[in-house]
XYZ file of C-alpha atoms in Angstrom:
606
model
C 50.598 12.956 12.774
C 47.203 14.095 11.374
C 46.498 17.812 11.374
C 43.623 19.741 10.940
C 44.687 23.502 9.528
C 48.014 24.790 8.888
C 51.006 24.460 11.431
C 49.445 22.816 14.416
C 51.183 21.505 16.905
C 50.524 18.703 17.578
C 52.018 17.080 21.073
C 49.350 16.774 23.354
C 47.199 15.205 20.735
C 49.928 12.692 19.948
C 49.635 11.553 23.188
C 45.999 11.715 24.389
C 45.912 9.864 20.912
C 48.284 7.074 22.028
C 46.139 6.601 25.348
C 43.031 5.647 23.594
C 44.232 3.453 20.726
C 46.337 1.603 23.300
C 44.568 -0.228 26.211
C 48.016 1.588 28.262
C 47.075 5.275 29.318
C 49.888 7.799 28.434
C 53.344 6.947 30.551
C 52.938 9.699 33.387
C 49.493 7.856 34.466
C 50.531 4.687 34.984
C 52.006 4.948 38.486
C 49.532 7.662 40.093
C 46.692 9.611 40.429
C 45.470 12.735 42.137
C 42.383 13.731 44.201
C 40.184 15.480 41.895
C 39.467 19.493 41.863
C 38.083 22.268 40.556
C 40.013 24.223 38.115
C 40.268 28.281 39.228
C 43.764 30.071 38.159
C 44.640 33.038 37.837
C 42.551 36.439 38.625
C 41.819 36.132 35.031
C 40.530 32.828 34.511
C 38.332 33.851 38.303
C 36.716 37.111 36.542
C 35.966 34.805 33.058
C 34.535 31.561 34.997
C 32.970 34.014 37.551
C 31.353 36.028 35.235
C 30.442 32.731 33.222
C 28.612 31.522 36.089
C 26.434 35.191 37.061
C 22.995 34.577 37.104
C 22.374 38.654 36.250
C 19.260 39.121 33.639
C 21.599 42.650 32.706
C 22.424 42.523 28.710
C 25.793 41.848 27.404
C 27.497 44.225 24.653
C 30.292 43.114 22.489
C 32.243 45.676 21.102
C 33.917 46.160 17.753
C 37.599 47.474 17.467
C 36.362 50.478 16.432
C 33.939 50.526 19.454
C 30.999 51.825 17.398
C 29.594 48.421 16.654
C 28.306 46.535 19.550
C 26.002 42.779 19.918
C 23.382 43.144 22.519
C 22.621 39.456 24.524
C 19.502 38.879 26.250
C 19.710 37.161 29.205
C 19.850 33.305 28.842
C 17.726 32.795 32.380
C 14.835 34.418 31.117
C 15.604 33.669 27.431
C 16.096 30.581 27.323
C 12.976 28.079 25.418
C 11.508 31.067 24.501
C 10.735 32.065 20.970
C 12.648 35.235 19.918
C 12.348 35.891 15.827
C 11.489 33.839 13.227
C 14.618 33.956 12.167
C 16.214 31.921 15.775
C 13.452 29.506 14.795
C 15.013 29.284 11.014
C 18.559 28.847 12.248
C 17.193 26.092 14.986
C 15.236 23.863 12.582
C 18.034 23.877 10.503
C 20.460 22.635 13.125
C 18.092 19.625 13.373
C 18.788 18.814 9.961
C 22.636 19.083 11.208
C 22.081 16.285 14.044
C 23.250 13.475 13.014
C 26.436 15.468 11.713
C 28.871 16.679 14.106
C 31.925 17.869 13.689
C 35.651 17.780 15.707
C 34.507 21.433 17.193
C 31.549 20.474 18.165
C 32.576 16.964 20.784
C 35.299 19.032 21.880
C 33.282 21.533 22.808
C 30.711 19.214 24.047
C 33.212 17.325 25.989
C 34.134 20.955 27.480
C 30.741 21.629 28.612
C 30.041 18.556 30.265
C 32.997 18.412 32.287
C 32.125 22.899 33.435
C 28.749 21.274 34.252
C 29.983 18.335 36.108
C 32.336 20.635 38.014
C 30.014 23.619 38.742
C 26.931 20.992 39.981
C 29.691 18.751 42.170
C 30.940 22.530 43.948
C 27.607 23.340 45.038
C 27.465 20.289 47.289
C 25.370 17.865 44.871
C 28.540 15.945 43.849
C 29.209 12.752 45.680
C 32.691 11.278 46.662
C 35.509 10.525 43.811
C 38.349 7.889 44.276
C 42.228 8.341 44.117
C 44.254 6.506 43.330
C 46.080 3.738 45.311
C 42.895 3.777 47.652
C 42.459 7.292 48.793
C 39.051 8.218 49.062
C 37.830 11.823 48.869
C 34.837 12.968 50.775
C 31.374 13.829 50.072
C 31.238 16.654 47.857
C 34.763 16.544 46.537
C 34.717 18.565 43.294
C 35.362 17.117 40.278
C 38.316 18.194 37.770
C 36.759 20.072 34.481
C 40.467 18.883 32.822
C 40.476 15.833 33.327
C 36.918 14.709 33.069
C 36.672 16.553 29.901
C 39.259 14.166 28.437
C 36.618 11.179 29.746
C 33.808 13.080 28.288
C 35.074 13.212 24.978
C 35.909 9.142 24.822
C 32.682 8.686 26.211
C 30.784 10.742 23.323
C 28.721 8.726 21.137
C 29.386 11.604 18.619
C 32.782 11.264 18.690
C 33.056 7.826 18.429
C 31.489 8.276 14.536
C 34.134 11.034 13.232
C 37.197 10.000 11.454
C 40.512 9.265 12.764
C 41.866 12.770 11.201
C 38.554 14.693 13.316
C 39.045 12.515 16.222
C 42.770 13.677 16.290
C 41.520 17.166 15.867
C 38.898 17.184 18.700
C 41.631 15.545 21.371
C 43.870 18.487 19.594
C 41.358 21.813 20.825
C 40.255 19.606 24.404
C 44.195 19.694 25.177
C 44.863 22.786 23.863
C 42.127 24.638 25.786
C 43.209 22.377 28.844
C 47.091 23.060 28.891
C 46.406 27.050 28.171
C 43.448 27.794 30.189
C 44.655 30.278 32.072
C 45.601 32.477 29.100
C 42.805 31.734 27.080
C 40.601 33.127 29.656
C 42.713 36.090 30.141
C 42.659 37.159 26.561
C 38.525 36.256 26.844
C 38.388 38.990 29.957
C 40.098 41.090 27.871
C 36.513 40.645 25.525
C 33.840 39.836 27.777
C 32.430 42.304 30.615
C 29.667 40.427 31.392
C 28.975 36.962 30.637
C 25.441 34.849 29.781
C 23.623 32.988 32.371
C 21.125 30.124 32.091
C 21.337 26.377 31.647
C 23.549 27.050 28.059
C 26.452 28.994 29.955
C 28.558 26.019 29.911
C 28.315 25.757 26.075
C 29.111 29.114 25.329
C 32.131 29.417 28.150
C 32.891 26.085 25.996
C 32.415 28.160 22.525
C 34.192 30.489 23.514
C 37.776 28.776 24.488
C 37.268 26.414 21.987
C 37.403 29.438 19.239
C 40.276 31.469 20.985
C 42.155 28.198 21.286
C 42.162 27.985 17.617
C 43.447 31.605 17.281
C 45.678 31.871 20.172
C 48.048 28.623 19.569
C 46.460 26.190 16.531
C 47.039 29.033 13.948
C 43.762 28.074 12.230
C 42.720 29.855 9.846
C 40.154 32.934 11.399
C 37.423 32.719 8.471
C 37.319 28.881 9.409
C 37.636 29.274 13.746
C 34.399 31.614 13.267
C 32.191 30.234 10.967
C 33.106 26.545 12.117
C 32.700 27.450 16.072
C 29.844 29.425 15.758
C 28.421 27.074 13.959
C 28.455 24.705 16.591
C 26.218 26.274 18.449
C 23.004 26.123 15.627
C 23.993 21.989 16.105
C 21.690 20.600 17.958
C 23.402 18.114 19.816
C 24.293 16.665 23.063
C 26.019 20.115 24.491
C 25.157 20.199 28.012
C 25.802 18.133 30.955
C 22.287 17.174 32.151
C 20.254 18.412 28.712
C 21.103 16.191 26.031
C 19.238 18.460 23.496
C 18.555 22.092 23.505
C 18.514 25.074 21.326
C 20.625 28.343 21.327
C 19.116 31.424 21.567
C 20.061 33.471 18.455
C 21.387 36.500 20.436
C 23.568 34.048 22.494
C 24.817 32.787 19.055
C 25.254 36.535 17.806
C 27.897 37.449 21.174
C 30.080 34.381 20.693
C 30.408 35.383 16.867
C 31.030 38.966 17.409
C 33.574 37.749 20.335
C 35.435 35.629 17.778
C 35.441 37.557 15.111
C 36.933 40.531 17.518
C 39.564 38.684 18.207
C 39.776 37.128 14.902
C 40.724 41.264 13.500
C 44.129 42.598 12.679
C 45.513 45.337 14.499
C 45.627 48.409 12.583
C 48.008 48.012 9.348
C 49.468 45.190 10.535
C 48.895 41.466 10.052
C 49.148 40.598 13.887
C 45.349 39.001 15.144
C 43.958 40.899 18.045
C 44.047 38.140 19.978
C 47.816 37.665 19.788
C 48.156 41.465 20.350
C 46.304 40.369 23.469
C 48.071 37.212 24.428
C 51.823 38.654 24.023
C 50.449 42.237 25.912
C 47.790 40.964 29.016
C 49.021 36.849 29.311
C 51.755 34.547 30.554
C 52.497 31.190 30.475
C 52.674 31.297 34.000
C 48.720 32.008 33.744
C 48.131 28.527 33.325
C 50.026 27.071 36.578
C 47.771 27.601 40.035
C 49.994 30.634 41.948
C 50.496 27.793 44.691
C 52.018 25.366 42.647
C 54.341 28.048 40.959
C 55.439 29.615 44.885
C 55.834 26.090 46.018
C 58.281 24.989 43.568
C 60.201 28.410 44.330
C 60.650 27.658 47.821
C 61.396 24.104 47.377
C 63.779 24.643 43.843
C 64.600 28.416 43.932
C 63.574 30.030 40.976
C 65.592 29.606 38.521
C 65.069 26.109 38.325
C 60.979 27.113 38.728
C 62.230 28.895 35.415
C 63.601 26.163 33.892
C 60.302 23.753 34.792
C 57.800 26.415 33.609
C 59.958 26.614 30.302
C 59.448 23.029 29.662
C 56.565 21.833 30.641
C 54.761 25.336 29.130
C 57.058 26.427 26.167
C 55.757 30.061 24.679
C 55.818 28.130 21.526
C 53.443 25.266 21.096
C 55.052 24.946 18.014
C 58.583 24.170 19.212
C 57.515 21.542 21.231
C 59.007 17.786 19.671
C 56.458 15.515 20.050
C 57.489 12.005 20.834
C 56.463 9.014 22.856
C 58.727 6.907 25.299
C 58.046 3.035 25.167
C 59.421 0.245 27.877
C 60.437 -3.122 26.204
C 60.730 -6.698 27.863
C 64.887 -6.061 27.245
C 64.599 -2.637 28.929
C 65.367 -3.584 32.424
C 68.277 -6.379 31.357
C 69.949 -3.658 29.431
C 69.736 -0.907 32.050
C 71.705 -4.190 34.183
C 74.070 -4.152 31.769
C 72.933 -7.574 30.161
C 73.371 -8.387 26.228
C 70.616 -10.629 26.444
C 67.642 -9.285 24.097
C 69.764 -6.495 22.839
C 70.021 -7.326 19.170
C 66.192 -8.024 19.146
C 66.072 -4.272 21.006
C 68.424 -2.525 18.545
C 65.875 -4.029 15.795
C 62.751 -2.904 16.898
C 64.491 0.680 17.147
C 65.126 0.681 13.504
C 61.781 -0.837 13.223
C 59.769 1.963 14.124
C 61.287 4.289 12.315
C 64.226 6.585 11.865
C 62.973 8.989 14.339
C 63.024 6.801 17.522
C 66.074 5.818 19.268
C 67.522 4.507 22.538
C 67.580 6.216 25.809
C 70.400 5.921 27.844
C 68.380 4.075 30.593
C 66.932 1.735 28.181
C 63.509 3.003 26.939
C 62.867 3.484 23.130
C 61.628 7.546 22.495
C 59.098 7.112 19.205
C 58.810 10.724 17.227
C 54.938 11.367 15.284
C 54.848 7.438 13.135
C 51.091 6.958 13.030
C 48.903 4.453 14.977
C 50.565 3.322 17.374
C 48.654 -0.208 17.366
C 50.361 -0.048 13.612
C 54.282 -0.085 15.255
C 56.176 -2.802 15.275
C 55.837 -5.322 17.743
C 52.464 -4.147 19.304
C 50.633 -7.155 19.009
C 53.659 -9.344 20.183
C 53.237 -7.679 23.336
C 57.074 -6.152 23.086
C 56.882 -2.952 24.788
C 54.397 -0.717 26.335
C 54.117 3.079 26.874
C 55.888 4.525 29.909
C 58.017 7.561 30.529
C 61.636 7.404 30.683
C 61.468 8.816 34.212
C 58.669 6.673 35.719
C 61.150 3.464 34.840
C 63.325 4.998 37.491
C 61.695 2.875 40.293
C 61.669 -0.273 39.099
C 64.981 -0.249 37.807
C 66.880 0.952 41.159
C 64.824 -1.853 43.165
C 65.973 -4.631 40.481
C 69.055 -3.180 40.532
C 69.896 -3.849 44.162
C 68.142 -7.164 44.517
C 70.278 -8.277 41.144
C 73.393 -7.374 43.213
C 72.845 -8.679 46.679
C 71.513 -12.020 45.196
C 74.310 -12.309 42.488
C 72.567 -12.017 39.853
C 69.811 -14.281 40.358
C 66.324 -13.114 40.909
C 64.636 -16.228 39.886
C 63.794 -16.876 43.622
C 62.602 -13.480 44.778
C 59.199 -12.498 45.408
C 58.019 -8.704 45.258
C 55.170 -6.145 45.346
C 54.357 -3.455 43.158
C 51.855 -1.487 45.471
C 49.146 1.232 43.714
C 50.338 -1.052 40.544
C 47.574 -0.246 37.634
C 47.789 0.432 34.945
C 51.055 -1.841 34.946
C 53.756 -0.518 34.200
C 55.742 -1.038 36.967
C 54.486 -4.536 37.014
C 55.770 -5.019 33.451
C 59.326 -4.008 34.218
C 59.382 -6.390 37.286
C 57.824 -9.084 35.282
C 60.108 -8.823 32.502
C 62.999 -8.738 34.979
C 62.996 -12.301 35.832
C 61.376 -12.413 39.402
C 59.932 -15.029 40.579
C 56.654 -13.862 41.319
C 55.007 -10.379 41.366
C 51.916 -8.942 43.110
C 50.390 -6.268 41.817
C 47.832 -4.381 44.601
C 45.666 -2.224 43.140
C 42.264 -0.242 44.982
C 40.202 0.845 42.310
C 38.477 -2.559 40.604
C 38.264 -0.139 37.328
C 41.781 0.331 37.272
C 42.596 -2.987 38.280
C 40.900 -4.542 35.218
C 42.873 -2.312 33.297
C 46.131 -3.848 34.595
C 44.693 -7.242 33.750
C 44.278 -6.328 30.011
C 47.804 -5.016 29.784
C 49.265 -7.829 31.455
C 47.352 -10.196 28.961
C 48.626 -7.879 25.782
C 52.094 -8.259 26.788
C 51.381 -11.683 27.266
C 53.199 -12.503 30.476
C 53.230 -15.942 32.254
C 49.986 -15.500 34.444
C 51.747 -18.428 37.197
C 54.234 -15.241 37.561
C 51.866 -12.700 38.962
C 48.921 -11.678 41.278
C 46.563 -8.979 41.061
C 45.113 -8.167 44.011
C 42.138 -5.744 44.151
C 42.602 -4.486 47.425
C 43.581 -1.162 49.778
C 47.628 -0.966 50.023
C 47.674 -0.439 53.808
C 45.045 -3.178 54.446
C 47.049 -5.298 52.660
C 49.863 -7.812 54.495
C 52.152 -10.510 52.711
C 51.512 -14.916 52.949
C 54.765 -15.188 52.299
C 57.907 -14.052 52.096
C 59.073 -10.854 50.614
C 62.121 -9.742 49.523
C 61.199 -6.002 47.854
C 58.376 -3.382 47.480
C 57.710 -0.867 45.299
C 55.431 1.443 46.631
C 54.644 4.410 43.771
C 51.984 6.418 46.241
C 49.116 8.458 45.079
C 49.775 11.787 44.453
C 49.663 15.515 42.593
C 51.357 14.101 39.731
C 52.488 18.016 39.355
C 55.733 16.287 37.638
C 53.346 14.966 34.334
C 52.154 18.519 33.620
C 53.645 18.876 30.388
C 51.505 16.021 29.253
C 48.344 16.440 32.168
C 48.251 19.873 32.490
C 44.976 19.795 34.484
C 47.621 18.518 37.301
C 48.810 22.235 37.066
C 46.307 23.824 38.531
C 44.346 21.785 41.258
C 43.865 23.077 44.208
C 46.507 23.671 47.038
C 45.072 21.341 49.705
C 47.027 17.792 49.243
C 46.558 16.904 52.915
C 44.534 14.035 52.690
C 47.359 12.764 49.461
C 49.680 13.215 52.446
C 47.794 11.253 54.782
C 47.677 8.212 52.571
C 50.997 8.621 51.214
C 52.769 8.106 54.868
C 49.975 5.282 55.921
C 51.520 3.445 53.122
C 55.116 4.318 53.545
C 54.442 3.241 57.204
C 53.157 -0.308 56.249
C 55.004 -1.220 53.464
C 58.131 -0.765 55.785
C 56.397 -2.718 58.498
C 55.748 -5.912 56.367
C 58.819 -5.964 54.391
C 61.296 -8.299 56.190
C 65.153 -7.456 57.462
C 67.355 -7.128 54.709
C 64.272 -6.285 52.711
C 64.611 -3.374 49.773
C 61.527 -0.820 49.812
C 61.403 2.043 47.074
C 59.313 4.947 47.253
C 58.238 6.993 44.460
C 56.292 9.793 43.241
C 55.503 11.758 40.187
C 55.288 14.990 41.939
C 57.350 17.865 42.151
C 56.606 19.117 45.736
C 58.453 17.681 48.070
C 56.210 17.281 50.893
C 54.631 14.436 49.117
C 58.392 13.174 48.303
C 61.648 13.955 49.929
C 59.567 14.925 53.405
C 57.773 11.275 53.646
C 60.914 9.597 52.840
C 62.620 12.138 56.235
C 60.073 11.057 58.466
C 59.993 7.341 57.717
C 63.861 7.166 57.888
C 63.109 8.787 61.443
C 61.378 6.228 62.344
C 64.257 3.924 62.421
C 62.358 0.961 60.964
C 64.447 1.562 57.467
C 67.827 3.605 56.068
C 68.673 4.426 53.000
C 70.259 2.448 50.436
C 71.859 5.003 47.845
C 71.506 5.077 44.558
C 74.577 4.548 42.636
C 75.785 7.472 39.639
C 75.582 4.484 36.707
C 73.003 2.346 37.940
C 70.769 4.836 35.583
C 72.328 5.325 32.890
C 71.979 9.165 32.111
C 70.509 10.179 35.579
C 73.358 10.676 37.586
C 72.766 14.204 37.649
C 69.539 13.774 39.188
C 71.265 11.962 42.723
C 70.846 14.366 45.432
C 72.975 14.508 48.580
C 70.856 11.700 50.212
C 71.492 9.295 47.409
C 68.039 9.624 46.026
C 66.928 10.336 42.898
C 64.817 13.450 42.008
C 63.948 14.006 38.149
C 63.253 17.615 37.375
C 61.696 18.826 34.035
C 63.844 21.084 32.172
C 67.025 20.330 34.262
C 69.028 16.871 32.916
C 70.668 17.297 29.228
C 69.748 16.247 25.883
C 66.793 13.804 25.605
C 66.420 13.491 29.222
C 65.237 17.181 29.776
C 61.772 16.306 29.062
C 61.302 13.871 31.163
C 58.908 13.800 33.438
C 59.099 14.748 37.014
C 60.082 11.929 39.296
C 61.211 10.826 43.138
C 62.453 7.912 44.200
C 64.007 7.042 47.398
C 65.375 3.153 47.671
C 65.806 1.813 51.276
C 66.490 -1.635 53.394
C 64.503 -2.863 56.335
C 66.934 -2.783 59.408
């Protein structure tokens, strides 16, 4: 994996990495998505973004350790375009030299910006509706996630589409890093800042600011070069804001983001301990970066110990200790999880193929450690395999699983439906099963021509499959069908270890909840007697999951059909009293602990 300093972890670059050099998105977002929000944790991160968004003309002082050296900062709202010394001017012609120039810092912190902007302008009313996935559509002024649109900004970035692989990897490296740990990186900031800057550049310097105590809190960059580089970023003149594509810093804004940094950036007395770690370990928890909501739901739903045992996983105290590592699908995946020997010598080779750190999972998915570009591995452009966590496979194999065994074996003559289907991997597995045919129903057109690329990469028999761009519950069968796989929209709180944005929207999933029963409701209705429905989710709650599954089984239109311990090889443990499947992070042994966070529930039409 490319690294920028010394000792940086590296797993949530690995993976952002993967989704953009593959057309597939990383394995937790192929099967859902989640109504957007705004991102406020934590009393911490409140104070820091509140004080980030004042609109006071008051100065700001930064204080030295010692507390005799201090930064004065001029209000931005009456500062800003003004001329304040000839040497602001200096420093601002020479960041025009600097334009065409930029650096990993500064598109991260770009990206960053953009996405505060987009959120803060879409809160005060001016933001117009955003789509969910499957079909869910959120109302007029529906706020828009800083997390994950600040991933979008950064692909989007004309900037950062000139750096070099090694600075690409680096940017996606402090835009995850500042996204997974936001709530502690704004507590350590309180810790700093008493009273933030206003005006149009507040976004860039709340940016600045993370960006730099990112670095210092869990990269282990070098201080001299997470001042001088960050800082710097700010004499760029570049496209830093979300509706000003050019502006200039005022000097004293640049002079309270350096004497921030290079606060934090001090050791503590006679020790070699930063003051920002002093900080972290003394005024932070992990915990600070899940919303309290999420955190006392999963108590009451889990207990807490195994709220303990999530939290642990998908937010190690170590960034460092996390093994990063990719999980891939192949076309043999679902034979072998059948128990077939077809395609398993050709499996067994690609495993030694990509390298001695990837091997088989018990369920039949291949886990890839750090081996470069992924477009590079073996069997990419043969359309073998495709990226998809072990746990979101669950679905797909439990449906072919029971449709393989009342059928004998034969599921050359079966027809099913993979419902909320982009980007396709769902649709892969069932393709690569042997059905028949396969339609794939899919709301959002953008995501839907997504699922058409992958299908052509992986170069499936187009007479085999439909892709229908169309609303799930407005959406009724020709002909007969014999299963449907219905993976609903939802929090996707069980990805967080790989979308931590997921981890700290806000509480209100009632209109997820709404759409998730709708279609629950109607797949049962058009499936036929005899017919086998799964429904999954990638979320942790279980409203969303075990809940909807209660009150369509009331309903008497469907039962359960339990899952079998060995029909998933390795997830036994995770059958619940009901017979359906719940994946928990930080729960199964071995390999399987960090898997994602899964439901599924398989049933048959009465």
């Amino acid at each position: 994996m490319i690294r920028q300093g010394s000792n940086m972890p590296a797993f949530i670059a690995l993976l952002l990495v993967a989704s953009s050099l593959l057309d597939w998105p990383v394995a937790t977002a192929f099967n859902n998505a989640y109504t957007p929000s705004r991102t406020h944790i934590g009393s911490s991160h409140r104070r820091f973004t509140t004080k980030l968004h004042s609109t006071t003309a008051d100065s700001t002082k930064n204080t030295s350790r010692s507390g005799k050296s201090t930064t004065s900062l001029r209000s931005t709202s009456a500062g800003d375009g003004k001329k304040t010394s000839k040497h602001a001017k200096s420093n601002n012609y020479k960041s025009t030299a600097k334009k065409a120039k930029p650096t990993s810092r500064s598109v991260a912190i770009a990206a960053l910006a953009n996405a505060a902007a987009s959120t803060y302008q879409s809160s005060g009313g001016g933001g117009g509706g955003a789509q969910a996935g499957g079909g869910a559509q959120a109302g007029a002024g529906t706020q828009v996630n800083a997390g994950s649109f600040a991933t979008r900004q950064l692909e989007q970035d004309n900037y950062y589409k000139l750096l070099e692989p090694r600075d690409k990897a680096f940017a996606r490296l402090l835009v995850a890093t500042v996204q997974r740990r936001l709530g502690q990186i704004d507590g350590v900031l309180d810790c700093c800042v008493n009273k933030a800057p206003s005006g149009k550049n507040k976004h860039l310097v709340q940016a600045t600011l993370r960006v730099g105590a990112a670095q210092l809190l869990f990269l282990k960059t070098p201080t001299f070069a997470v001042v001088k580089e960050t800082v710097e970023v700010l004499r760029i003149h570049h496209k830093v804001t979300y509706s000003v594509k050019s502006t200039h810093v005022p000097e004293p804004m640049i002079k309270f983001v350096n004497g921030v940094l290079r606060k934090l950036s001090r050791t503590v007395d006679d020790t070699d301990e930063l003051y920002a770690l002093k900080l972290l370990g003394e005024k932070t928890s992990p915990r600070d970066n899940i919303a309290p909501w999420l955190l006392e739901s999963w108590e009451r739903d889990w207990g807490i110990e195994t709220t303990n045992l999530i939290c642990d996983e998908i937010m190690p105290r170590d960034e460092r200790s996390i093994t990063p590592h990719i999980d891939l699908t192949t076309k043999y995946s679902v034979g072998i999880s059948l128990g077939l020997d077809e395609g398993m010598d050709k499996f067994n080779r690609l495993v030694e193929q990509l390298g001695e750190d990837s091997m088989m999972l018990p369920q039949g998915s291949i886990r890839v450690g750090v081996n470069g570009d992924v477009r590079s591995w073996a069997d990419f452009d043969e359309g073998t395999w495709w990226v998809q966590d072990c746990a979101a496979t669950l679905p797909g194999i439990v449906l072919t699983r029971a449709l393989y065994d009342k059928h004998s074996g034969d599921l050359s003559n079966l027809r099913v439906v993979d419902m909320c289907a982009a980007p396709g991997g769902k649709t892969s597995q069932l393709l690569s099963a042997g059905f028949e045919h396969v339609t794939a129903i899919e709301a959002n057109s953008r995501r839907c021509h997504r699922l058409k690329k992958n299908l052509d990469r992986l170069r499936f028999d187009k007479d085999k499959y439909d892709v229908v761009v169309k609303e799930g519950q407005k959406w009724s069968p020709t002909t007969t069908v014999d299963g449907i796989l219905v993976d609903v929209p939802c929090s996707a709180t069980g990805t967080g270890s790989r979308r931590p944005d997921v981890l700290r929207r806000e509480s209100d999933i009632s209109e997820l909840l709404d759409i998730q029963e709708l279609l629950a409701n109607h797949c049962a209705e058009i499936l036929p007697a005899g017919g086998i429905m799964v429904y999954a989710t990638c979320s942790l709650l279980k409203e969303e999951s075990e809940d909807q599954v209660k009150k369509l089984v009331e309903k008497g239109l469907v039962e359960t059909l339990p899952i079998q311990p060995g029909e998933v090889p390795g997830f036994q443990d995770a059958i619940d009293e009901n017979g359906w499947m719940r994946v928990i992070p930080g729960v199964l042994d071995g390999n399987l602990r960090s898997a994602d966070g899964f439901f599924a529930a398989r049933l048959i039409k009465k």
